[in-house]
mmCIF file of C-alpha atoms in Angstrom:
data_model
loop_
_atom_site.group_PDB
_atom_site.id
_atom_site.type_symbol
_atom_site.label_atom_id
_atom_site.label_comp_id
_atom_site.label_asym_id
_atom_site.label_seq_id
_atom_site.Cartn_x
_atom_site.Cartn_y
_atom_site.Cartn_z
ATOM 1 C CA MET X 1 6.928 -9.483 0.175
ATOM 2 C CA PRO X 2 9.779 -7.051 0.787
ATOM 3 C CA LYS X 3 11.094 -7.162 -2.809
ATOM 4 C CA LEU X 4 9.574 -4.267 -4.740
ATOM 5 C CA ASP X 5 8.105 -4.712 -8.209
ATOM 6 C CA LEU X 6 9.078 -1.358 -9.698
ATOM 7 C CA SER X 7 6.834 -1.948 -12.718
ATOM 8 C CA THR X 8 3.783 -1.623 -10.462
ATOM 9 C CA ILE X 9 4.792 1.616 -8.686
ATOM 10 C CA PRO X 10 3.225 4.652 -10.391
ATOM 11 C CA ALA X 11 5.566 7.470 -11.361
ATOM 12 C CA LYS X 12 4.571 11.104 -10.938
ATOM 13 C CA THR X 13 5.764 13.469 -13.640
ATOM 14 C CA GLY X 14 6.473 17.177 -13.243
ATOM 15 C CA SER X 15 6.831 19.194 -10.048
ATOM 16 C CA GLY X 16 4.648 20.684 -7.332
ATOM 17 C CA TYR X 17 6.008 24.207 -7.803
ATOM 18 C CA PRO X 18 3.377 26.913 -8.194
ATOM 19 C CA GLY X 19 2.475 28.268 -11.616
ATOM 20 C CA LYS X 20 5.168 28.804 -14.178
ATOM 21 C CA LEU X 21 7.839 27.748 -11.688
ATOM 22 C CA SER X 22 6.936 24.174 -12.630
ATOM 23 C CA ASP X 23 7.716 24.825 -16.304
ATOM 24 C CA GLY X 24 10.533 22.665 -17.557
ATOM 25 C CA PHE X 25 9.929 19.752 -15.193
ATOM 26 C CA GLU X 26 7.957 17.670 -17.693
ATOM 27 C CA GLY X 27 11.050 15.502 -18.170
ATOM 28 C CA ARG X 28 11.290 14.589 -14.488
ATOM 29 C CA SER X 29 9.424 11.621 -13.048
ATOM 30 C CA VAL X 30 9.487 10.247 -9.522
ATOM 31 C CA GLN X 31 8.691 6.764 -8.233
ATOM 32 C CA PRO X 32 8.128 6.676 -4.447
ATOM 33 C CA LEU X 33 9.864 3.372 -3.655
ATOM 34 C CA GLY X 34 9.943 3.793 0.122
ATOM 35 C CA ASP X 35 6.264 4.675 0.354
ATOM 36 C CA ALA X 36 5.401 1.709 -1.874
ATOM 37 C CA GLY X 37 7.351 -0.559 0.464
ATOM 38 C CA GLY X 38 5.711 0.729 3.640
ATOM 39 C CA LEU X 39 8.572 2.870 4.940
ATOM 40 C CA THR X 40 7.632 5.978 6.915
ATOM 41 C CA GLN X 41 10.835 7.282 8.541
ATOM 42 C CA TYR X 42 12.486 8.476 5.332
ATOM 43 C CA GLY X 43 11.483 8.793 1.711
ATOM 44 C CA VAL X 44 13.280 6.834 -1.001
ATOM 45 C CA ASN X 45 12.491 7.974 -4.531
ATOM 46 C CA LEU X 46 13.766 6.841 -7.909
ATOM 47 C CA VAL X 47 13.959 9.968 -10.055
ATOM 48 C CA ARG X 48 14.256 9.699 -13.842
ATOM 49 C CA LEU X 49 15.532 12.679 -15.831
ATOM 50 C CA ALA X 50 14.974 12.940 -19.564
ATOM 51 C CA PRO X 51 17.658 14.832 -21.491
ATOM 52 C CA GLY X 52 17.610 18.442 -20.311
ATOM 53 C CA ALA X 53 15.517 17.800 -17.213
ATOM 54 C CA ALA X 54 16.417 18.906 -13.682
ATOM 55 C CA SER X 55 15.650 17.201 -10.376
ATOM 56 C CA SER X 56 14.298 20.370 -8.748
ATOM 57 C CA LEU X 57 14.959 24.055 -8.407
ATOM 58 C CA ARG X 58 18.291 24.484 -6.646
ATOM 59 C CA HIS X 59 17.530 24.203 -2.906
ATOM 60 C CA TYR X 60 18.641 23.034 0.521
ATOM 61 C CA HIS X 61 16.850 21.552 3.534
ATOM 62 C CA MET X 62 17.012 22.816 7.111
ATOM 63 C CA GLN X 63 15.954 19.643 8.975
ATOM 64 C CA GLN X 64 16.295 16.746 6.556
ATOM 65 C CA ASP X 65 19.418 14.849 5.519
ATOM 66 C CA GLU X 66 19.527 14.046 1.796
ATOM 67 C CA PHE X 67 21.487 11.339 -0.060
ATOM 68 C CA VAL X 68 21.670 10.638 -3.791
ATOM 69 C CA MET X 69 23.207 7.840 -5.894
ATOM 70 C CA VAL X 70 23.124 7.920 -9.690
ATOM 71 C CA THR X 71 21.754 4.655 -11.085
ATOM 72 C CA LYS X 72 21.652 5.388 -14.829
ATOM 73 C CA GLY X 73 23.420 7.734 -17.223
ATOM 74 C CA VAL X 74 25.230 10.861 -16.099
ATOM 75 C CA CYS X 75 23.853 13.662 -13.934
ATOM 76 C CA THR X 76 25.467 17.033 -13.374
ATOM 77 C CA LEU X 77 25.336 18.148 -9.753
ATOM 78 C CA ILE X 78 25.165 21.923 -9.512
ATOM 79 C CA ASP X 79 25.793 23.491 -6.114
ATOM 80 C CA ASP X 80 27.411 26.597 -4.656
ATOM 81 C CA ALA X 81 30.851 25.220 -5.548
ATOM 82 C CA GLY X 82 30.091 24.730 -9.235
ATOM 83 C CA THR X 83 29.359 21.595 -11.282
ATOM 84 C CA HIS X 84 30.324 17.985 -10.652
ATOM 85 C CA GLN X 85 29.727 14.992 -12.946
ATOM 86 C CA LEU X 86 28.039 11.990 -11.306
ATOM 87 C CA GLY X 87 28.078 8.689 -13.184
ATOM 88 C CA VAL X 88 26.467 5.390 -12.219
ATOM 89 C CA GLY X 89 27.379 4.554 -8.625
ATOM 90 C CA ASP X 90 28.511 8.065 -7.764
ATOM 91 C CA CYS X 91 26.947 9.477 -4.591
ATOM 92 C CA ALA X 92 26.486 12.848 -2.913
ATOM 93 C CA THR X 93 25.257 13.908 0.515
ATOM 94 C CA PHE X 94 23.529 17.074 1.692
ATOM 95 C CA PRO X 95 23.393 17.265 5.495
ATOM 96 C CA ALA X 96 20.419 19.046 7.054
ATOM 97 C CA GLY X 97 21.051 22.748 7.572
ATOM 98 C CA ASP X 98 23.995 23.001 5.173
ATOM 99 C CA ALA X 99 23.070 26.086 3.149
ATOM 100 C CA ASN X 100 24.506 24.712 -0.088
ATOM 101 C CA GLY X 101 21.760 24.860 -2.705
ATOM 102 C CA HIS X 102 21.923 21.917 -5.105
ATOM 103 C CA HIS X 103 20.137 20.059 -7.849
ATOM 104 C CA LEU X 104 20.916 17.448 -10.484
ATOM 105 C CA VAL X 105 20.546 18.170 -14.193
ATOM 106 C CA ASN X 106 20.697 15.730 -17.084
ATOM 107 C CA LYS X 107 22.880 17.592 -19.581
ATOM 108 C CA THR X 108 23.319 14.534 -21.812
ATOM 109 C CA ASP X 109 21.171 13.301 -24.689
ATOM 110 C CA ALA X 110 20.426 9.988 -22.965
ATOM 111 C CA PRO X 111 18.105 9.149 -20.050
ATOM 112 C CA ALA X 112 19.495 9.410 -16.525
ATOM 113 C CA ALA X 113 18.198 8.336 -13.127
ATOM 114 C CA PHE X 114 19.147 8.559 -9.478
ATOM 115 C CA LEU X 115 18.016 7.273 -6.109
ATOM 116 C CA VAL X 116 17.333 9.948 -3.484
ATOM 117 C CA VAL X 117 16.757 9.474 0.246
ATOM 118 C CA GLY X 118 15.341 12.189 2.516
ATOM 119 C CA THR X 119 14.379 12.082 6.164
ATOM 120 C CA ARG X 120 10.704 12.468 7.026
ATOM 121 C CA THR X 121 10.186 15.161 9.646
ATOM 122 C CA LYS X 122 6.968 16.640 11.045
ATOM 123 C CA THR X 123 7.957 20.104 9.903
ATOM 124 C CA GLU X 124 10.499 21.327 7.395
ATOM 125 C CA THR X 125 11.788 24.481 5.761
ATOM 126 C CA GLY X 126 13.646 24.559 2.470
ATOM 127 C CA TYR X 127 15.240 27.495 0.691
ATOM 128 C CA TYR X 128 15.698 27.984 -3.051
ATOM 129 C CA SER X 129 19.091 29.422 -3.824
ATOM 130 C CA ASP X 130 18.471 31.161 -7.127
ATOM 131 C CA ILE X 131 15.060 32.749 -6.529
ATOM 132 C CA ASP X 132 13.237 34.467 -3.667
ATOM 133 C CA MET X 133 11.260 31.412 -2.529
ATOM 134 C CA MET X 134 11.078 29.109 0.451
ATOM 135 C CA VAL X 135 8.918 26.082 1.158
ATOM 136 C CA THR X 136 7.528 25.190 4.558
ATOM 137 C CA PHE X 137 5.903 21.925 5.527
ATOM 138 C CA ASP X 138 3.778 21.213 8.567
ATOM 139 C CA GLU X 139 0.559 19.410 9.432
ATOM 140 C CA ALA X 140 -1.313 21.741 7.054
ATOM 141 C CA GLY X 141 0.834 20.646 4.105
ATOM 142 C CA PHE X 142 3.297 22.438 1.843
ATOM 143 C CA SER X 143 3.397 26.199 1.435
ATOM 144 C CA PHE X 144 5.550 28.172 -0.997
ATOM 145 C CA THR X 145 6.269 31.800 -0.081
ATOM 146 C CA ARG X 146 8.945 34.426 -0.494
ATOM 147 C CA LYS X 147 11.840 34.067 1.950
ATOM 148 C CA ASP X 148 10.319 36.709 4.250
ATOM 149 C CA GLY X 149 7.105 34.664 4.434
ATOM 150 C CA SER X 150 5.075 36.949 2.163
ATOM 151 C CA PRO X 151 3.132 35.523 -0.774
ATOM 152 C CA LEU X 152 4.849 34.806 -4.053
ATOM 153 C CA THR X 153 4.169 37.502 -6.616
ATOM 154 C CA ALA X 154 2.316 37.133 -9.885
ATOM 155 C CA ASP X 155 5.589 38.035 -11.538
ATOM 156 C CA GLN X 156 7.152 34.955 -9.965
ATOM 157 C CA THR X 157 4.373 32.468 -10.645
ATOM 158 C CA GLY X 158 2.528 33.938 -13.616
ATOM 159 C CA GLU X 159 -0.640 33.543 -11.554
ATOM 160 C CA ASP X 160 -2.934 36.113 -9.963
ATOM 161 C CA THR X 161 -2.240 36.297 -6.247
ATOM 162 C CA MET K 1 31.977 19.040 -1.495
ATOM 163 C CA PRO K 2 28.847 16.929 -1.450
ATOM 164 C CA LYS K 3 30.092 14.426 -4.074
ATOM 165 C CA LEU K 4 31.676 11.498 -2.298
ATOM 166 C CA ASP K 5 35.000 10.012 -3.366
ATOM 167 C CA LEU K 6 34.308 6.376 -2.595
ATOM 168 C CA SER K 7 37.982 5.496 -3.074
ATOM 169 C CA THR K 8 38.812 7.446 0.102
ATOM 170 C CA ILE K 9 36.153 5.909 2.371
ATOM 171 C CA PRO K 10 37.591 2.998 4.388
ATOM 172 C CA ALA K 11 35.702 -0.278 4.256
ATOM 173 C CA LYS K 12 35.265 -2.443 7.346
ATOM 174 C CA THR K 13 35.411 -6.186 6.774
ATOM 175 C CA GLY K 14 33.693 -8.850 8.855
ATOM 176 C CA SER K 15 30.947 -8.447 11.451
ATOM 177 C CA GLY K 16 30.552 -7.294 15.034
ATOM 178 C CA TYR K 17 28.913 -10.531 16.184
ATOM 179 C CA PRO K 18 30.425 -12.101 19.287
ATOM 180 C CA GLY K 19 32.851 -14.991 19.026
ATOM 181 C CA LYS K 20 32.260 -17.676 16.464
ATOM 182 C CA LEU K 21 29.012 -16.032 15.389
ATOM 183 C CA SER K 22 31.172 -13.765 13.243
ATOM 184 C CA ASP K 23 32.674 -16.735 11.400
ATOM 185 C CA GLY K 24 31.874 -16.637 7.710
ATOM 186 C CA PHE K 25 31.625 -12.855 7.397
ATOM 187 C CA GLU K 26 35.167 -12.390 6.089
ATOM 188 C CA GLY K 27 33.705 -11.852 2.609
ATOM 189 C CA ARG K 28 31.515 -8.960 3.681
ATOM 190 C CA SER K 29 32.787 -5.390 3.686
ATOM 191 C CA VAL K 30 30.946 -2.194 4.505
ATOM 192 C CA GLN K 31 31.635 1.389 3.424
ATOM 193 C CA PRO K 32 29.770 3.965 5.565
ATOM 194 C CA LEU K 33 28.833 6.457 2.829
ATOM 195 C CA GLY K 34 26.354 8.465 4.883
ATOM 196 C CA ASP K 35 28.758 8.917 7.786
ATOM 197 C CA ALA K 36 31.519 9.936 5.386
ATOM 198 C CA GLY K 37 29.217 12.563 3.931
ATOM 199 C CA GLY K 38 28.173 14.028 7.277
ATOM 200 C CA LEU K 39 24.681 12.521 7.502
ATOM 201 C CA THR K 40 23.377 11.693 10.973
ATOM 202 C CA GLN K 41 19.660 10.926 10.632
ATOM 203 C CA TYR K 42 20.083 7.623 8.805
ATOM 204 C CA GLY K 43 22.942 5.384 7.845
ATOM 205 C CA VAL K 44 23.762 4.685 4.201
ATOM 206 C CA ASN K 45 26.217 1.852 3.671
ATOM 207 C CA LEU K 46 27.617 0.231 0.540
ATOM 208 C CA VAL K 47 27.987 -3.461 1.332
ATOM 209 C CA ARG K 48 30.138 -5.710 -0.863
ATOM 210 C CA LEU K 49 29.628 -9.459 -0.740
ATOM 211 C CA ALA K 50 32.267 -11.837 -2.065
ATOM 212 C CA PRO K 51 30.941 -15.123 -3.468
ATOM 213 C CA GLY K 52 29.335 -17.052 -0.601
ATOM 214 C CA ALA K 53 29.171 -14.112 1.794
ATOM 215 C CA ALA K 54 26.067 -12.945 3.655
ATOM 216 C CA SER K 55 25.066 -9.443 4.676
ATOM 217 C CA SER K 56 24.266 -10.413 8.273
ATOM 218 C CA LEU K 57 22.611 -13.083 10.338
ATOM 219 C CA ARG K 58 18.926 -13.147 9.438
ATOM 220 C CA HIS K 59 17.302 -10.411 11.544
ATOM 221 C CA TYR K 60 14.686 -7.696 11.805
ATOM 222 C CA HIS K 61 14.556 -4.255 13.437
ATOM 223 C CA MET K 62 11.930 -3.001 15.874
ATOM 224 C CA GLN K 63 12.389 0.767 15.436
ATOM 225 C CA GLN K 64 14.348 1.311 12.236
ATOM 226 C CA ASP K 65 13.127 1.266 8.647
ATOM 227 C CA GLU K 66 15.517 -0.509 6.259
ATOM 228 C CA PHE K 67 15.875 -0.159 2.473
ATOM 229 C CA VAL K 68 18.198 -2.023 0.099
ATOM 230 C CA MET K 69 19.045 -1.657 -3.608
ATOM 231 C CA VAL K 70 21.406 -4.066 -5.355
ATOM 232 C CA THR K 71 24.122 -2.176 -7.242
ATOM 233 C CA LYS K 72 26.307 -5.030 -8.538
ATOM 234 C CA GLY K 73 25.823 -8.706 -9.339
ATOM 235 C CA VAL K 74 22.991 -10.778 -7.931
ATOM 236 C CA CYS K 75 21.983 -11.138 -4.281
ATOM 237 C CA THR K 76 19.571 -13.690 -2.884
ATOM 238 C CA LEU K 77 17.177 -12.221 -0.349
ATOM 239 C CA ILE K 78 16.180 -14.814 2.232
ATOM 240 C CA ASP K 79 13.233 -14.005 4.481
ATOM 241 C CA ASP K 80 10.339 -15.805 6.140
ATOM 242 C CA ALA K 81 8.662 -16.215 2.736
ATOM 243 C CA GLY K 82 11.596 -17.961 1.112
ATOM 244 C CA THR K 83 14.179 -16.754 -1.394
ATOM 245 C CA HIS K 84 14.022 -13.942 -3.946
ATOM 246 C CA GLN K 85 16.637 -13.002 -6.566
ATOM 247 C CA LEU K 86 17.669 -9.334 -6.606
ATOM 248 C CA GLY K 87 19.631 -8.085 -9.623
ATOM 249 C CA VAL K 88 21.090 -4.628 -10.206
ATOM 250 C CA GLY K 89 18.423 -1.999 -9.528
ATOM 251 C CA ASP K 90 16.155 -4.355 -7.616
ATOM 252 C CA CYS K 91 15.028 -3.020 -4.244
ATOM 253 C CA ALA K 92 13.489 -4.336 -1.026
ATOM 254 C CA THR K 93 12.043 -2.661 2.053
ATOM 255 C CA PHE K 94 11.814 -3.828 5.660
ATOM 256 C CA PRO K 95 9.560 -1.551 7.717
ATOM 257 C CA ALA K 96 10.378 -1.135 11.410
ATOM 258 C CA GLY K 97 8.642 -3.708 13.585
ATOM 259 C CA ASP K 98 7.832 -6.145 10.778
ATOM 260 C CA ALA K 99 8.978 -9.448 12.283
ATOM 261 C CA ASN K 100 10.226 -10.824 8.980
ATOM 262 C CA GLY K 101 13.833 -11.854 9.455
ATOM 263 C CA HIS K 102 15.919 -11.230 6.367
ATOM 264 C CA HIS K 103 19.410 -11.113 4.955
ATOM 265 C CA LEU K 104 21.107 -11.027 1.559
ATOM 266 C CA VAL K 105 23.460 -13.783 0.419
ATOM 267 C CA ASN K 106 25.740 -13.840 -2.606
ATOM 268 C CA LYS K 107 25.150 -17.326 -3.983
ATOM 269 C CA THR K 108 26.951 -16.560 -7.250
ATOM 270 C CA ASP K 109 30.638 -16.912 -8.116
ATOM 271 C CA ALA K 110 30.994 -13.184 -8.887
ATOM 272 C CA PRO K 111 31.177 -10.147 -6.579
ATOM 273 C CA ALA K 112 27.921 -8.503 -5.544
ATOM 274 C CA ALA K 113 27.085 -5.259 -3.765
ATOM 275 C CA PHE K 114 24.109 -3.384 -2.421
ATOM 276 C CA LEU K 115 23.227 -0.035 -0.902
ATOM 277 C CA VAL K 116 21.442 -0.192 2.461
ATOM 278 C CA VAL K 117 19.720 2.628 4.338
ATOM 279 C CA GLY K 118 18.687 2.396 7.994
ATOM 280 C CA THR K 119 17.227 4.999 10.304
ATOM 281 C CA ARG K 120 19.357 6.194 13.202
ATOM 282 C CA THR K 121 17.464 5.961 16.486
ATOM 283 C CA LYS K 122 18.649 6.570 20.056
ATOM 284 C CA THR K 123 17.720 3.045 21.058
ATOM 285 C CA GLU K 124 17.026 -0.078 19.051
ATOM 286 C CA THR K 125 16.252 -3.758 19.441
ATOM 287 C CA GLY K 126 16.838 -6.339 16.753
ATOM 288 C CA TYR K 127 15.979 -10.022 16.741
ATOM 289 C CA TYR K 128 17.794 -12.839 14.953
ATOM 290 C CA SER K 129 15.350 -15.245 13.394
ATOM 291 C CA ASP K 130 17.391 -18.441 13.254
ATOM 292 C CA ILE K 131 19.177 -18.369 16.621
ATOM 293 C CA ASP K 132 18.361 -17.382 20.205
ATOM 294 C CA MET K 133 19.920 -13.914 20.053
ATOM 295 C CA MET K 134 18.845 -10.317 20.175
ATOM 296 C CA VAL K 135 20.780 -7.068 19.949
ATOM 297 C CA THR K 136 19.988 -3.933 21.896
ATOM 298 C CA PHE K 137 21.436 -0.517 21.312
ATOM 299 C CA ASP K 138 21.379 2.452 23.658
ATOM 300 C CA GLU K 139 23.726 5.143 24.920
ATOM 301 C CA ALA K 140 25.971 2.425 26.355
ATOM 302 C CA GLY K 141 26.446 0.848 22.921
ATOM 303 C CA PHE K 142 25.521 -2.504 21.414
ATOM 304 C CA SER K 143 24.733 -5.577 23.526
ATOM 305 C CA PHE K 144 24.093 -9.100 22.249
ATOM 306 C CA THR K 145 22.078 -11.388 24.522
ATOM 307 C CA ARG K 146 19.647 -14.285 24.336
ATOM 308 C CA LYS K 147 16.098 -13.234 23.547
ATOM 309 C CA ASP K 148 15.144 -13.356 27.238
ATOM 310 C CA GLY K 149 17.971 -10.909 28.026
ATOM 311 C CA SER K 150 20.285 -13.485 29.574
ATOM 312 C CA PRO K 151 23.909 -13.770 28.429
ATOM 313 C CA LEU K 152 24.795 -15.725 25.343
ATOM 314 C CA THR K 153 26.182 -19.146 26.189
ATOM 315 C CA ALA K 154 29.667 -20.435 25.493
ATOM 316 C CA ASP K 155 27.993 -22.974 23.252
ATOM 317 C CA GLN K 156 26.651 -20.124 21.142
ATOM 318 C CA THR K 157 29.770 -17.987 20.966
ATOM 319 C CA GLY K 158 32.598 -20.442 21.549
ATOM 320 C CA GLU K 159 33.827 -18.089 24.263
ATOM 321 C CA ASP K 160 33.925 -18.434 28.037
ATOM 322 C CA THR K 161 31.094 -16.451 29.607
#
């Protein structure tokens, strides 16, 4: 039936960033609601942030529109313009190609959560605003590199390259 | 800035259904959050339902994925399988092409609201489950007809054809 039973949808904790770049994301968990409900044209995720956790490294998408609505607690949106408080029901949009790196951080001592929607495209490029990293996606999967396409360095990831 | 100020986004009340088919939608209002925030790849609307109001005539989409999350009050989801209560935070999905006509109705005596996401496609066809009507969308705009493509009748719309 179309109604989702959120208690049955597994949450994934952490991030997919390489090496030590994923440090600090233990307090982030993601439930893929859209996938669970059979949607394919966009992703809809419910992201929970423990106190101190961030949604992602600050980034922007080249091809994919992004929408967020806070559903629990208070999240701090950090983008190129500074910080903005988002309480329950507050929304933000990040149009594809707008080079305004953003993420949400739970700076409170209580749990927070938000709904995020992102278009599904066959290929995608995203840029991380605060570090020399980009992510590309195509039929081969995700690939993290420096912004010039060269491999990330051991200094960046803490891993041998 | 990406954070939306919902107080500045005009809400549209009623429906676009022809003639008397729009009767009863006075208690429905829609705020186009995604449009207001510059998104183009999918629509994100905040729909408010006064007591007794419905989101739409019961329908399904052929090309567009649909997602809903209740954000206020209680909505009753009515689809081919019957009725399902959706409280705040409850979600439902309607994958493109799934011929399961659905709508949300506020059967309570308090206001209700939900967020709805729908893909933007260049063309679209939707079917209404309880009446002989379909809607098509293309570069010429929206067109409501009977399911065989013939014009709606005066009996259906209350208007001269």
